[in-house]
Short mmCIF file of C-alpha atoms in Angstrom, two decimals:
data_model
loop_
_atom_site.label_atom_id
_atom_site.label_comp_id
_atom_site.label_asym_id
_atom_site.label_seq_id
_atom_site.Cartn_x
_atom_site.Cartn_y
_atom_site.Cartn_z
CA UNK A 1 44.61 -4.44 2.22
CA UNK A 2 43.06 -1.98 3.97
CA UNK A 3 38.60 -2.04 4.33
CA UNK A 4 36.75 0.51 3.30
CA UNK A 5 34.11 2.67 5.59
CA UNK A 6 31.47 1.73 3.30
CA UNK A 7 32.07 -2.00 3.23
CA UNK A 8 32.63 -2.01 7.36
CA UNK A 9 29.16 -0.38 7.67
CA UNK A 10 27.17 -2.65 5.02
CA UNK A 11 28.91 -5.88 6.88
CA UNK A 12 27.79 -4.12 10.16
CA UNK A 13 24.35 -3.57 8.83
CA UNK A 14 24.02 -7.10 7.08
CA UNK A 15 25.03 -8.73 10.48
CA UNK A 16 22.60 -6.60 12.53
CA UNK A 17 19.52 -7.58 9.97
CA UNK A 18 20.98 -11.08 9.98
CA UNK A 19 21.11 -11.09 14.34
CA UNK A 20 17.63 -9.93 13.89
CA UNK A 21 16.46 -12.44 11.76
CA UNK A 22 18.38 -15.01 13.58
CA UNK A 23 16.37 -14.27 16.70
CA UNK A 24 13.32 -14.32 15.52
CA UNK A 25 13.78 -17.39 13.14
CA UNK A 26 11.73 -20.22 14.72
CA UNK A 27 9.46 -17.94 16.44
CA UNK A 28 5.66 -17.53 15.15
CA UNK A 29 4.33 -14.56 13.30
CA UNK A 30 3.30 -11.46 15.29
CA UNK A 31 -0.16 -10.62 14.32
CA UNK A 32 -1.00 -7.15 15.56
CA UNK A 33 -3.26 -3.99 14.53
CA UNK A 34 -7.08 -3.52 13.05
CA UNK A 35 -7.87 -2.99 9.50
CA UNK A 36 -10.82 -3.12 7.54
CA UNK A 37 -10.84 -4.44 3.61
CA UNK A 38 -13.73 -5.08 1.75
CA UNK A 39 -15.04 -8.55 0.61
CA UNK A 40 -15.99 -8.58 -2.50
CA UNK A 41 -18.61 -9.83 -4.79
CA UNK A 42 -16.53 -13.01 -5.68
CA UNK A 43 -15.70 -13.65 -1.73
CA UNK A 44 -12.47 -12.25 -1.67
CA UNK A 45 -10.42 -10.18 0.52
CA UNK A 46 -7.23 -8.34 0.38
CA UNK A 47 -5.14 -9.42 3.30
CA UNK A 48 -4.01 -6.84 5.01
CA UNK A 49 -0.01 -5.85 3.66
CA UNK A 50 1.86 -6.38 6.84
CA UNK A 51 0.22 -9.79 7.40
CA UNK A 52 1.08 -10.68 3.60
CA UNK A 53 4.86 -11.91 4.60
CA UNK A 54 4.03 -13.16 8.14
CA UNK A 55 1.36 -15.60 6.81
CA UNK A 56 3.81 -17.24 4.34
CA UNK A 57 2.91 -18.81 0.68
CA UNK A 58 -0.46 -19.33 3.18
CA UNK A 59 -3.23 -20.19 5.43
CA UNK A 60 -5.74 -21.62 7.29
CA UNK A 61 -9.28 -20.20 7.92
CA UNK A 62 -11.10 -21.59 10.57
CA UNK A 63 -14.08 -21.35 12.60
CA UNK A 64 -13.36 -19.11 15.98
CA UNK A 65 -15.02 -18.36 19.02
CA UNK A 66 -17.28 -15.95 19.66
CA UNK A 67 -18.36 -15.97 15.99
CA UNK A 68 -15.30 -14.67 14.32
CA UNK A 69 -13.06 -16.75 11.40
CA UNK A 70 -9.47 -17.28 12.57
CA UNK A 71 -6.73 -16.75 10.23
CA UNK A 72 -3.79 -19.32 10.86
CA UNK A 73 -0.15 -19.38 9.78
CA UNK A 74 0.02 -23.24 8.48
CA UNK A 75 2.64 -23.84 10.61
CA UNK A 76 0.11 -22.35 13.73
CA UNK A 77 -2.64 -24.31 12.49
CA UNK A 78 -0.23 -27.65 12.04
CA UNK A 79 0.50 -26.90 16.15
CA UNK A 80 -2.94 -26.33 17.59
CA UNK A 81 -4.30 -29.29 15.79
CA UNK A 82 -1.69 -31.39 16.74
CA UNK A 83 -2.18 -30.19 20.52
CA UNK A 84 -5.75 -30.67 20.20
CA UNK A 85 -5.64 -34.25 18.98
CA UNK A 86 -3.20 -35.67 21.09
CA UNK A 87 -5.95 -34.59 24.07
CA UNK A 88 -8.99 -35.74 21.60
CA UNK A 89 -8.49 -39.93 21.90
CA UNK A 90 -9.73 -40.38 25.63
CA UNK A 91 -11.51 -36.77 25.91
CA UNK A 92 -15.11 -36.46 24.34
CA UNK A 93 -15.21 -32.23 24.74
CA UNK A 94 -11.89 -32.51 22.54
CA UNK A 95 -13.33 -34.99 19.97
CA UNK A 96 -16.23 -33.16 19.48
CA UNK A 97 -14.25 -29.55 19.20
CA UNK A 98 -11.79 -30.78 16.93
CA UNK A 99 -14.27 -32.15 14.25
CA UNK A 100 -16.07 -28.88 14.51
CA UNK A 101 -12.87 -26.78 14.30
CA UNK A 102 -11.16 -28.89 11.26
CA UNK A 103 -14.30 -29.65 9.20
CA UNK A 104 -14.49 -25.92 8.93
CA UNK A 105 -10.97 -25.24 8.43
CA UNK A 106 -9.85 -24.78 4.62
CA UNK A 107 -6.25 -24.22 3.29
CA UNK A 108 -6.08 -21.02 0.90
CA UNK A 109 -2.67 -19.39 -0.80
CA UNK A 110 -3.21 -15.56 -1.47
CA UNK A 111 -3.23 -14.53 -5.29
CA UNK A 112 -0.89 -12.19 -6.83
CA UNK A 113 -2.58 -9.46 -5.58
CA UNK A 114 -2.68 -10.77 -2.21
CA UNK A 115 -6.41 -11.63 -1.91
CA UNK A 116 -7.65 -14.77 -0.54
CA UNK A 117 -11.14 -16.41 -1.40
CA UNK A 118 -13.59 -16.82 2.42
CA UNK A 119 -16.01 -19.87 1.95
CA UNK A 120 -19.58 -19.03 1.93
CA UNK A 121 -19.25 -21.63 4.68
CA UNK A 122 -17.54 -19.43 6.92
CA UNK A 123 -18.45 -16.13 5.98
CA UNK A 124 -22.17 -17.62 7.13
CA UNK A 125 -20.33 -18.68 10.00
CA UNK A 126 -19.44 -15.31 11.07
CA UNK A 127 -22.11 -13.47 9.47
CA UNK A 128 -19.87 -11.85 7.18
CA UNK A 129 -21.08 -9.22 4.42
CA UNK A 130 -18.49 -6.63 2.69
CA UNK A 131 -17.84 -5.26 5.92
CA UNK A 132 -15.40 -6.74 7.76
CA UNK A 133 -12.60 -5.91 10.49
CA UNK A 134 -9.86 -8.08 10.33
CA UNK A 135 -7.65 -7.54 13.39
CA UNK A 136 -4.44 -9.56 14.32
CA UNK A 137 -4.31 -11.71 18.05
CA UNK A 138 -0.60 -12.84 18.12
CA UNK A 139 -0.19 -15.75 16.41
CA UNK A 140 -3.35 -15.62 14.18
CA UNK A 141 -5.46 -12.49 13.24
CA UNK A 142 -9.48 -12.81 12.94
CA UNK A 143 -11.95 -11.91 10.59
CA UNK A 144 -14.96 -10.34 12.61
CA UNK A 145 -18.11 -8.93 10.90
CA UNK A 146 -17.42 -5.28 11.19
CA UNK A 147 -20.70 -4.28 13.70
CA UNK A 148 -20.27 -7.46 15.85
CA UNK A 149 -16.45 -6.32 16.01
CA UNK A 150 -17.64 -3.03 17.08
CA UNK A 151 -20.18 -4.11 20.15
CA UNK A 152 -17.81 -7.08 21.21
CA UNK A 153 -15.36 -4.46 21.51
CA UNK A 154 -17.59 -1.47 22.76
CA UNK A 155 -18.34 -4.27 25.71
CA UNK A 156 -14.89 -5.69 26.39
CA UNK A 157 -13.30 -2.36 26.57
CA UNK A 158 -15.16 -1.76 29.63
CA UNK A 159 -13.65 -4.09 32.36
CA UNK A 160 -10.14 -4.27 30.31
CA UNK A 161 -7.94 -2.88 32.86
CA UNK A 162 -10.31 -4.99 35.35
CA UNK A 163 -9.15 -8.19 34.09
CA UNK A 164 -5.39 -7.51 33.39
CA UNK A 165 -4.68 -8.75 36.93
CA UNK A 166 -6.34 -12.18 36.48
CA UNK A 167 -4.94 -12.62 32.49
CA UNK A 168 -1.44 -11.18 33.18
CA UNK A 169 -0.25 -12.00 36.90
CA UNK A 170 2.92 -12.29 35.56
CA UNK A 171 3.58 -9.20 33.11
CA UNK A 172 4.58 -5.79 34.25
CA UNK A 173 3.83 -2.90 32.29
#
């Protein structure tokens, strides 16, 4: 029996998709880009679309550094809390980060409509309003207070290509 064009080329094109996926099955979400959604009056906020099927059936908001919520894959949040505890039993620095990092941590699943609920908790945390910038870091994005996003940028911008010797000895652009 002799294939057809058409089915050579969709076998072709499943197998390429499925080497694709096959590659990057295991690996953690990529984060990337800047957006800005609203929150609204009930403390919600639309997740940005292309984090929608990276982040799963959910999350994990936590408190971040530098005064910015972090928004964690479960799976991401089940590895850095794991890493973090099994340093936490003899170190006090650890102890002490990890009950500050998981007592403000809360598990949320998006709604149909993609939206997620930030606790008052955090959003006082970060001094969030209805402007926020939301912008993805890798394996988690963050949820930064839209002006403080703007100066912590406006700042770090400056000595960028300063530090990319020190953070990237290895990586060649």
């Amino acid at each position: 029996m002799v294939e057809s064009k058409h089915s050579r080329e969709t076998d072709a094109d499943q197998q390429g998709s499925a080497g694709i996926d096959g590659l990057m099955a295991g690996l953690p979400p990529l984060l990337l880009g800047t957006y800005t959604p609203k929150i609204d009056a009930k403390g919600r906020m639309a997740l940005p679309a292309k984090f929608r099927s990276q982040l799963g059936q959910g999350l994990v908001m936590a408190r971040g550094q530098e005064r910015c919520v972090y928004l964690l894959p479960f799976d991401e949040f089940r590895r850095i809390a794991s890493q973090i505890q099994r340093t936490s039993v003899g170190n006090k620095a650890a102890r002490e980060y990890l009950r500050v990092f998981l007592s403000g941590a809360v598990d949320q699943e998006p709604d149909k409509q993609g939206r997620v609920v930030v606790p008052q908790m955090l959003r006082d945390y970060a001094n969030l309003g209805s402007d926020i910038v939301v912008i993805g870091v890798g394996t988690r994005a963050e949820l930064w207070n839209k002006d403080a996003w703007e100066s912590y940028l406006a700042q770090k911008e400056e000595g960028y290509s300063d530090i990319a010797d020190d953070v990237l000895p290895e990586v060649e652009f």
